Structures are given as structure tokens and as C-alpha cells.
CSV table of C-alpha atoms in Angstrom, one decimal:
chain,number,residue,atom,x,y,z
A,23,UNK,CA,-7.0,-25.2,-6.3
A,24,UNK,CA,-7.0,-24.7,-2.8
A,25,UNK,CA,-8.0,-26.7,0.0
A,26,UNK,CA,-5.5,-26.7,3.2
A,27,UNK,CA,-5.0,-23.6,4.1
A,28,UNK,CA,-2.8,-22.5,7.0
A,29,UNK,CA,-1.8,-19.1,8.3
A,30,UNK,CA,1.3,-18.5,11.2
A,31,UNK,CA,0.7,-17.4,14.6
A,32,UNK,CA,3.6,-15.8,16.3
A,33,UNK,CA,3.8,-13.6,19.4
A,34,UNK,CA,2.7,-10.3,19.1
A,35,UNK,CA,0.6,-10.7,15.8
A,36,UNK,CA,-1.4,-7.6,14.4
A,37,UNK,CA,-5.0,-8.5,14.4
A,38,UNK,CA,-6.9,-7.0,12.0
A,39,UNK,CA,-4.8,-8.5,9.7
A,40,UNK,CA,-5.6,-12.2,10.5
A,41,UNK,CA,-9.4,-12.1,11.4
A,42,UNK,CA,-8.8,-11.1,7.6
A,43,UNK,CA,-7.2,-13.8,6.9
A,44,UNK,CA,-9.5,-16.0,8.7
A,45,UNK,CA,-12.0,-14.5,7.7
A,46,UNK,CA,-12.2,-14.8,3.9
A,47,UNK,CA,-10.6,-18.5,5.3
A,48,UNK,CA,-11.6,-19.9,7.8
A,49,UNK,CA,-16.3,-19.6,7.4
A,50,UNK,CA,-17.1,-21.8,6.5
A,51,UNK,CA,-19.8,-20.3,3.5
A,52,UNK,CA,-21.1,-24.2,2.1
A,53,UNK,CA,-24.5,-23.1,2.7
A,54,UNK,CA,-23.1,-20.3,-0.1
A,55,UNK,CA,-21.7,-21.9,-2.5
A,56,UNK,CA,-17.8,-21.8,-1.3
A,57,UNK,CA,-16.6,-24.9,-1.1
A,58,UNK,CA,-14.8,-25.4,2.6
A,59,UNK,CA,-11.5,-24.9,3.6
A,60,UNK,CA,-9.2,-27.4,5.8
A,61,UNK,CA,-8.3,-24.7,8.2
A,62,UNK,CA,-5.6,-24.8,10.9
A,63,UNK,CA,-3.6,-21.8,12.6
A,64,UNK,CA,-0.3,-22.9,13.2
A,65,UNK,CA,2.0,-21.8,15.8
A,66,UNK,CA,5.2,-22.9,17.4
A,67,UNK,CA,4.1,-24.0,20.5
A,68,UNK,CA,0.3,-25.7,19.4
A,69,UNK,CA,-2.2,-24.6,23.0
A,70,UNK,CA,0.3,-21.5,24.5
A,71,UNK,CA,-0.4,-18.7,25.0
A,72,UNK,CA,0.3,-15.8,22.4
A,73,UNK,CA,0.3,-11.8,22.8
A,74,UNK,CA,-0.8,-10.1,20.3
A,75,UNK,CA,-0.8,-6.2,19.9
A,76,UNK,CA,-3.6,-5.5,21.4
A,77,UNK,CA,-3.5,-5.2,25.3
A,78,UNK,CA,-4.4,-8.5,26.9
A,79,UNK,CA,-5.6,-9.7,24.6
A,80,UNK,CA,-4.0,-14.0,24.2
A,81,UNK,CA,-4.6,-17.1,21.5
A,82,UNK,CA,-2.9,-20.0,20.7
A,83,UNK,CA,-2.2,-22.0,17.9
A,84,UNK,CA,-4.0,-25.2,17.3
A,85,UNK,CA,-1.5,-27.3,15.0
A,86,UNK,CA,2.8,-27.1,15.5
A,87,UNK,CA,4.5,-25.9,12.8
A,88,UNK,CA,4.0,-29.7,10.5
A,89,UNK,CA,1.0,-28.7,9.4
A,90,UNK,CA,2.3,-26.4,6.7
A,91,UNK,CA,4.0,-28.6,4.9
A,92,UNK,CA,1.3,-29.8,3.0
A,93,UNK,CA,-1.1,-27.1,3.0
A,94,UNK,CA,-1.5,-25.9,-0.1
A,95,UNK,CA,-1.0,-22.2,1.0
A,96,UNK,CA,0.1,-20.5,3.7
A,97,UNK,CA,-0.8,-17.1,5.1
A,98,UNK,CA,1.9,-15.2,6.8
A,99,UNK,CA,-0.4,-12.2,8.7
A,100,UNK,CA,2.4,-9.7,10.9
A,101,UNK,CA,4.0,-10.8,13.0
A,102,UNK,CA,5.4,-8.0,15.6
A,103,UNK,CA,8.2,-7.4,14.1
A,104,UNK,CA,10.7,-6.7,11.1
A,105,UNK,CA,13.0,-8.9,11.9
A,106,UNK,CA,14.5,-11.8,14.2
A,107,UNK,CA,11.9,-13.9,13.6
A,108,UNK,CA,12.3,-18.2,14.7
A,109,UNK,CA,14.5,-19.5,13.3
A,110,UNK,CA,11.0,-22.8,13.8
A,111,UNK,CA,8.6,-20.4,11.9
A,112,UNK,CA,11.7,-19.9,9.0
A,113,UNK,CA,12.7,-22.9,8.4
A,114,UNK,CA,8.0,-23.9,8.5
A,115,UNK,CA,7.3,-21.2,6.0
A,116,UNK,CA,10.7,-22.0,3.2
A,117,UNK,CA,10.2,-26.0,3.4
A,118,UNK,CA,6.0,-25.7,2.3
A,119,UNK,CA,7.3,-23.3,-0.2
A,120,UNK,CA,10.0,-25.4,-1.2
A,121,UNK,CA,6.5,-27.8,-1.8
A,122,UNK,CA,4.6,-26.0,-4.1
A,123,UNK,CA,2.9,-24.2,-1.3
A,124,UNK,CA,1.6,-20.7,-2.8
A,125,UNK,CA,3.6,-18.2,0.1
A,126,UNK,CA,0.3,-14.9,1.3
A,127,UNK,CA,2.0,-12.7,3.1
A,128,UNK,CA,0.1,-9.2,5.3
A,129,UNK,CA,1.9,-6.6,5.2
A,130,UNK,CA,5.7,-6.0,7.1
A,131,UNK,CA,4.6,-10.0,7.5
A,132,UNK,CA,6.8,-9.3,3.9
A,133,UNK,CA,10.0,-9.1,6.7
A,134,UNK,CA,9.8,-13.0,7.9
A,135,UNK,CA,8.6,-13.6,3.4
A,136,UNK,CA,12.5,-11.9,3.5
A,137,UNK,CA,14.0,-13.5,5.8
A,138,UNK,CA,12.7,-16.7,4.3
A,139,UNK,CA,14.6,-15.8,1.7
A,140,UNK,CA,11.6,-16.5,0.0
A,141,UNK,CA,12.2,-12.7,-1.8
A,142,UNK,CA,15.2,-12.8,-3.3
A,143,UNK,CA,15.1,-11.7,-7.0
A,144,UNK,CA,10.8,-11.6,-7.2
A,145,UNK,CA,8.4,-8.8,-6.9
A,146,UNK,CA,7.0,-7.9,-3.9
A,147,UNK,CA,5.3,-5.3,-1.6
A,148,UNK,CA,4.1,-3.8,2.0
A,149,UNK,CA,2.7,-0.9,4.0
A,150,UNK,CA,4.4,2.0,2.6
A,151,UNK,CA,5.3,3.2,5.8
A,152,UNK,CA,7.8,-0.4,5.1
A,153,UNK,CA,8.8,0.2,1.9
A,154,UNK,CA,12.3,1.5,2.1
A,155,UNK,CA,13.2,-0.6,4.6
A,156,UNK,CA,12.0,-3.3,2.7
A,157,UNK,CA,14.3,-2.9,0.7
A,158,UNK,CA,17.4,-1.5,1.9
A,159,UNK,CA,17.5,-5.1,4.2
A,160,UNK,CA,16.5,-7.2,0.7
A,161,UNK,CA,17.7,-5.2,-2.2
A,162,UNK,CA,17.5,-8.3,-3.8
A,163,UNK,CA,14.1,-7.9,-4.1
A,164,UNK,CA,11.7,-5.8,-6.4
A,165,UNK,CA,9.8,-3.5,-3.9
A,166,UNK,CA,6.8,-1.8,-5.5
A,167,UNK,CA,5.4,1.2,-3.2
A,168,UNK,CA,2.0,1.8,-5.0
A,169,UNK,CA,0.8,-1.4,-5.0
A,170,UNK,CA,-2.1,-3.2,-3.3
A,171,UNK,CA,-0.8,-6.7,-4.4
A,172,UNK,CA,2.0,-8.3,-6.0
A,173,UNK,CA,0.3,-11.9,-7.6
A,174,UNK,CA,4.3,-13.6,-7.8
A,175,UNK,CA,2.6,-17.2,-9.3
A,176,UNK,CA,3.2,-19.2,-5.7
A,177,UNK,CA,4.7,-15.4,-3.7
A,178,UNK,CA,1.9,-13.4,-3.1
A,179,UNK,CA,2.0,-10.4,-1.1
A,180,UNK,CA,0.2,-7.6,-0.1
A,181,UNK,CA,0.4,-3.9,1.2
A,182,UNK,CA,-0.6,-2.6,4.7
A,183,UNK,CA,-3.9,-3.5,6.7
A,184,UNK,CA,-7.0,-3.2,4.7
A,185,UNK,CA,-5.0,-4.6,1.4
A,186,UNK,CA,-4.7,-7.9,3.4
A,187,UNK,CA,-9.1,-8.1,2.9
A,188,UNK,CA,-7.6,-7.1,-1.2
A,189,UNK,CA,-4.7,-10.4,-1.7
A,190,UNK,CA,-7.2,-12.7,-0.2
A,191,UNK,CA,-9.9,-12.4,-2.2
A,192,UNK,CA,-7.5,-12.2,-5.4
A,193,UNK,CA,-6.1,-15.6,-4.9
A,194,UNK,CA,-9.4,-16.7,-4.5
A,195,UNK,CA,-10.3,-15.3,-7.0
A,196,UNK,CA,-7.5,-16.5,-9.0
A,197,UNK,CA,-7.7,-20.6,-7.6
A,198,UNK,CA,-11.8,-20.5,-7.6
A,199,UNK,CA,-13.3,-18.1,-9.5
A,200,UNK,CA,-14.6,-15.1,-9.9
A,201,UNK,CA,-18.1,-16.6,-8.3
A,202,UNK,CA,-16.5,-17.5,-4.9
A,203,UNK,CA,-14.5,-14.3,-4.4
A,204,UNK,CA,-17.8,-12.8,-4.7
A,205,UNK,CA,-20.2,-14.7,-2.5
A,206,UNK,CA,-17.4,-13.8,0.2
A,207,UNK,CA,-16.2,-10.9,-0.6
A,208,UNK,CA,-20.7,-9.9,-0.5
A,209,UNK,CA,-20.7,-11.9,3.0
A,210,UNK,CA,-18.2,-9.0,4.4
A,211,UNK,CA,-20.2,-6.0,2.7
A,212,UNK,CA,-16.2,-4.9,1.1
A,213,UNK,CA,-16.1,-4.2,-3.0
A,214,UNK,CA,-14.2,-8.3,-4.3
A,215,UNK,CA,-12.2,-6.1,-5.8
A,216,UNK,CA,-10.9,-2.8,-5.2
A,217,UNK,CA,-8.9,-0.3,-8.2
A,218,UNK,CA,-5.9,2.0,-7.5
A,219,UNK,CA,-3.4,1.2,-5.5
A,220,UNK,CA,-1.5,2.8,-1.9
A,221,UNK,CA,-0.7,5.3,-3.3
A,222,UNK,CA,-3.8,7.7,-2.6
A,223,UNK,CA,-3.0,6.7,1.2
A,224,UNK,CA,0.3,8.0,1.2
A,225,UNK,CA,0.6,11.5,2.9
A,226,UNK,CA,3.8,12.9,0.9
A,227,UNK,CA,5.1,15.3,2.9
A,228,UNK,CA,6.8,18.9,1.0
A,229,UNK,CA,11.3,18.0,0.6
A,230,UNK,CA,12.1,19.9,3.3
A,231,UNK,CA,15.2,22.2,2.0
A,232,UNK,CA,18.0,23.7,3.9
A,233,UNK,CA,19.8,26.4,1.3
A,234,UNK,CA,18.1,29.3,2.2
A,235,UNK,CA,18.3,30.1,-2.1
A,236,UNK,CA,15.8,28.0,-1.8
A,237,UNK,CA,14.0,28.0,0.8
A,238,UNK,CA,13.0,31.2,0.7
A,239,UNK,CA,11.6,30.6,-4.0
A,240,UNK,CA,10.6,27.1,-2.5
A,241,UNK,CA,8.2,28.2,-0.1
A,242,UNK,CA,6.6,31.5,-2.9
A,243,UNK,CA,6.5,29.1,-5.0
A,244,UNK,CA,3.6,27.1,-3.2
A,245,UNK,CA,2.4,29.6,-2.2
A,246,UNK,CA,1.7,30.9,-5.9
A,247,UNK,CA,1.0,27.6,-7.6
A,248,UNK,CA,-2.1,29.2,-9.1
A,249,UNK,CA,1.2,31.4,-10.9
A,250,UNK,CA,2.1,29.6,-13.7
A,251,UNK,CA,6.2,29.7,-14.2
A,252,UNK,CA,9.1,28.8,-15.7
A,253,UNK,CA,12.5,27.8,-14.7
A,254,UNK,CA,14.1,30.8,-16.3
A,255,UNK,CA,11.5,32.5,-13.5
A,256,UNK,CA,12.7,31.1,-10.4
A,257,UNK,CA,16.7,30.7,-11.0
A,258,UNK,CA,16.5,34.5,-12.0
A,259,UNK,CA,14.0,34.4,-8.1
A,260,UNK,CA,17.1,32.3,-6.9
A,261,UNK,CA,19.8,35.0,-8.2
A,262,UNK,CA,20.6,33.0,-10.4
A,263,UNK,CA,21.8,30.9,-14.0
A,264,UNK,CA,18.9,28.9,-15.0
A,265,UNK,CA,22.3,26.1,-15.0
A,266,UNK,CA,23.4,26.8,-11.3
A,267,UNK,CA,19.3,26.7,-10.0
A,268,UNK,CA,18.4,23.7,-11.5
A,269,UNK,CA,21.5,22.1,-10.5
A,270,UNK,CA,21.4,23.0,-6.6
A,271,UNK,CA,17.6,22.3,-6.4
A,272,UNK,CA,18.5,19.0,-8.1
A,273,UNK,CA,20.8,18.1,-5.4
A,274,UNK,CA,18.7,19.9,-2.7
A,275,UNK,CA,15.5,18.1,-3.8
A,276,UNK,CA,16.7,15.5,-5.6
A,277,UNK,CA,14.2,16.0,-8.8
A,278,UNK,CA,13.5,18.9,-10.9
A,279,UNK,CA,11.8,22.6,-10.5
A,280,UNK,CA,9.6,20.4,-13.0
A,281,UNK,CA,8.1,17.8,-11.1
A,282,UNK,CA,8.6,19.5,-8.0
A,283,UNK,CA,6.3,22.3,-9.1
A,284,UNK,CA,3.8,19.9,-10.3
A,285,UNK,CA,3.7,17.8,-7.4
A,286,UNK,CA,3.2,20.9,-5.3
A,287,UNK,CA,-0.4,20.7,-6.8
A,288,UNK,CA,-1.8,17.9,-7.1
A,289,UNK,CA,-1.0,17.5,-2.5
A,290,UNK,CA,-3.1,20.5,-2.8
A,291,UNK,CA,-5.3,19.4,-5.4
A,292,UNK,CA,-6.1,16.5,-3.0
A,293,UNK,CA,-6.9,19.3,-0.1
A,294,UNK,CA,-8.8,20.8,-2.6
A,295,UNK,CA,-11.0,17.3,-2.7
A,296,UNK,CA,-11.3,16.2,0.9
A,297,UNK,CA,-12.0,19.7,2.4
A,298,UNK,CA,-14.1,21.4,-0.1
A,299,UNK,CA,-16.7,20.5,-2.6
A,300,UNK,CA,-15.4,22.9,-5.5
A,301,UNK,CA,-16.1,21.1,-9.1
A,302,UNK,CA,-12.4,20.6,-10.5
A,303,UNK,CA,-12.7,23.0,-13.3
A,304,UNK,CA,-12.1,25.4,-10.2
A,305,UNK,CA,-9.8,23.5,-7.9
A,306,UNK,CA,-7.4,23.0,-11.7
A,307,UNK,CA,-7.2,26.6,-11.2
A,308,UNK,CA,-6.3,27.0,-8.1
A,309,UNK,CA,-3.8,24.8,-8.0
A,310,UNK,CA,-2.0,25.6,-11.4
A,311,UNK,CA,-2.7,23.4,-14.2
A,312,UNK,CA,-5.4,25.2,-16.0
A,313,UNK,CA,-7.8,22.9,-17.0
A,314,UNK,CA,-9.8,20.0,-15.1
A,315,UNK,CA,-7.7,17.5,-18.4
A,316,UNK,CA,-4.8,18.4,-17.2
A,317,UNK,CA,-5.0,18.2,-13.8
A,318,UNK,CA,-6.5,14.4,-14.2
A,319,UNK,CA,-3.6,12.8,-15.5
A,320,UNK,CA,-1.3,13.7,-13.3
A,321,UNK,CA,-3.2,13.9,-10.4
A,322,UNK,CA,-3.6,10.3,-11.5
A,323,UNK,CA,-0.1,9.8,-12.5
A,324,UNK,CA,0.6,10.8,-8.8
A,325,UNK,CA,-2.1,9.4,-6.6
A,326,UNK,CA,-2.9,6.6,-8.6
A,327,UNK,CA,-6.6,7.9,-9.3
A,328,UNK,CA,-8.4,9.9,-10.8
A,329,UNK,CA,-9.5,13.3,-9.2
A,330,UNK,CA,-13.4,12.2,-8.3
A,331,UNK,CA,-12.5,8.3,-7.4
A,332,UNK,CA,-10.8,10.1,-4.3
A,333,UNK,CA,-13.3,12.2,-3.9
A,334,UNK,CA,-15.5,9.9,-3.2
A,335,UNK,CA,-13.7,8.0,-1.0
A,336,UNK,CA,-11.6,10.6,0.8
A,337,UNK,CA,-14.0,13.7,0.4
A,338,UNK,CA,-15.4,15.4,3.7
A,339,UNK,CA,-17.4,16.8,1.9
A,340,UNK,CA,-21.2,14.8,-0.1
A,341,UNK,CA,-21.0,16.7,-3.4
A,342,UNK,CA,-20.4,14.9,-6.8
A,343,UNK,CA,-16.9,16.4,-9.2
A,344,UNK,CA,-18.0,19.1,-11.2
A,345,UNK,CA,-16.5,20.4,-13.8
């Protein structure tokens, strides 16, 4: 059970994620059957104005860092930086974790947990734009770039921005039950639980290639995704042996020709799902998958959601995905 919830307020806080914490835990919803939280906004110097990432907006904390120590849940919204956090803030979060609090970070708040030593040997996540930096900064952390949040028991980390809603509601569901989480979600007009991960939101750029012999072939592949391709034929087009072509391709792109081609086909399928009302079989033909079943398989594997779900979320057209 969680009853005492403390959130850490530092300079240049991100207002959306901070607002999510206040919306989930800081509003009295007892009239709807939601237990009341002892909600505390904690800062290094209570009452002192702090800036936010929103120009012209300042906030101040009503509690000092000592109020973190007996909290059941400590929430760390994005603190406006990825390094150089105040030592007293790190000490307070670390002490709260050692005292038994669950620590929840939203978006880049995971970097503060990393500097506090709370990510060592633990699974975690952050915004997809920061996952590589997080993994490089804290090499003993196990960073998952695909999920909306990671629950490690007394450590919960979320992906970027709106994924903070998912993580906060998950903690409520875990500690207080689905009925309470669903009630809060309905008041917020959000789904109580989203499917899929953050892969569906990541823009995957085409891998650049510096080799003239390969770049011409890769450009031709991209322009002819609907055609069947074999490694032998692609090697011949590049005037190489199959073995040399596969070796150079892997060295240039970090993957195999077949995996690269599949990824480009999925990226093209995303464009067609977003910008057209073509049916699944038509998209599968244009992208070279040949069948809707094969398109579904590879799309779900790469993007993390089914093509129909993706169109409903990101498509410009209202038509359902038909065969």
C-alpha cells in the first residue's frame, strides 16, 4: 500500500511529467473511492522559486528533502538535465530507497537515479532519445529501449513524457488494485493501460552507407521494395562475391542484407499506414512482404504493435485496415 507520496522538485523541471505526478497522486479523489495520498512536493530549499522548462513559469516546493525519507513512494520527474545533480538530492533519494521506499522516475529522471547508484544491475528505461546515453553513462544498468515502463519492484522507470502516465497508473494498480487505477484513469480521460511499447513512436532513420558500391545497391533496394531480392542477386549487382557482399554490408550497416531490407519494408509500411487508406494486402504487395500475414509478423516484431493498431493511432485516414 502507498499512502505517503513525495515528488522531487529541482530547477528546470519538466512541467508535463511533474503535472502527471500531481494529477495522479496530488488530487483528492476520495469522493470517487480513491484513497487519499499524503502528497508532498519536496525541494532542497522549500519556498524558494525554481524555474521550469516553460519560460516565465516558476514553482516552489512546500517540503524539504527530509520529507522524502519516510515516503512510501518517491517520484522523480525530469530534472532538466542529465548530469550534475545536487549531492543533497542524490543523498535524499538514496536514503529514501534504503529506507524501503519505491522510487519511480519519469523520462530522463532515470539519470538522477543512475547518479544515485540505484540503477546498478537493474533493468530500467527512459525516453527513446536518451536510451543510448543512459546505457553509456551507467554500463551496469540493463536499459530496455522498447518498453513504456519497467517495474523492478522497488524501482520503476518510465519512458518519455506520456509514458509517465502509464508508469504512475501501473504503480497505483500494483499497490491499490485495478479499480482504483481505473477510476483515476477515467477522471484523467486516459486508458488505464496501453498496449505496445515505445518502439511505435521511434522514427528509425535509414542507415547511412559510405561505400559507393553498396550505396548504389541499397538505393536501388529502397526504390524496389516490392520486388523479391536475394543476397546472391544483390551481390552480383554490386559486382562482388556473395561472401564479400555480406561481409561489407554488415561492416557498413551493422546488420545483414535481409534484416536491413525487412526494416526498410516495415518503415515503408508505416508510411503507408499513416498516409493512405490502402488495405493490408495492398500494403503487403507494395512493401514486398507478399501477404498480410507476413507483414503483420514483421511489423509487430519491429514496431511492437499490429498494423491495424498502428493505423488507428497514427493514421491520417479513418478507414479501418481491411484485407
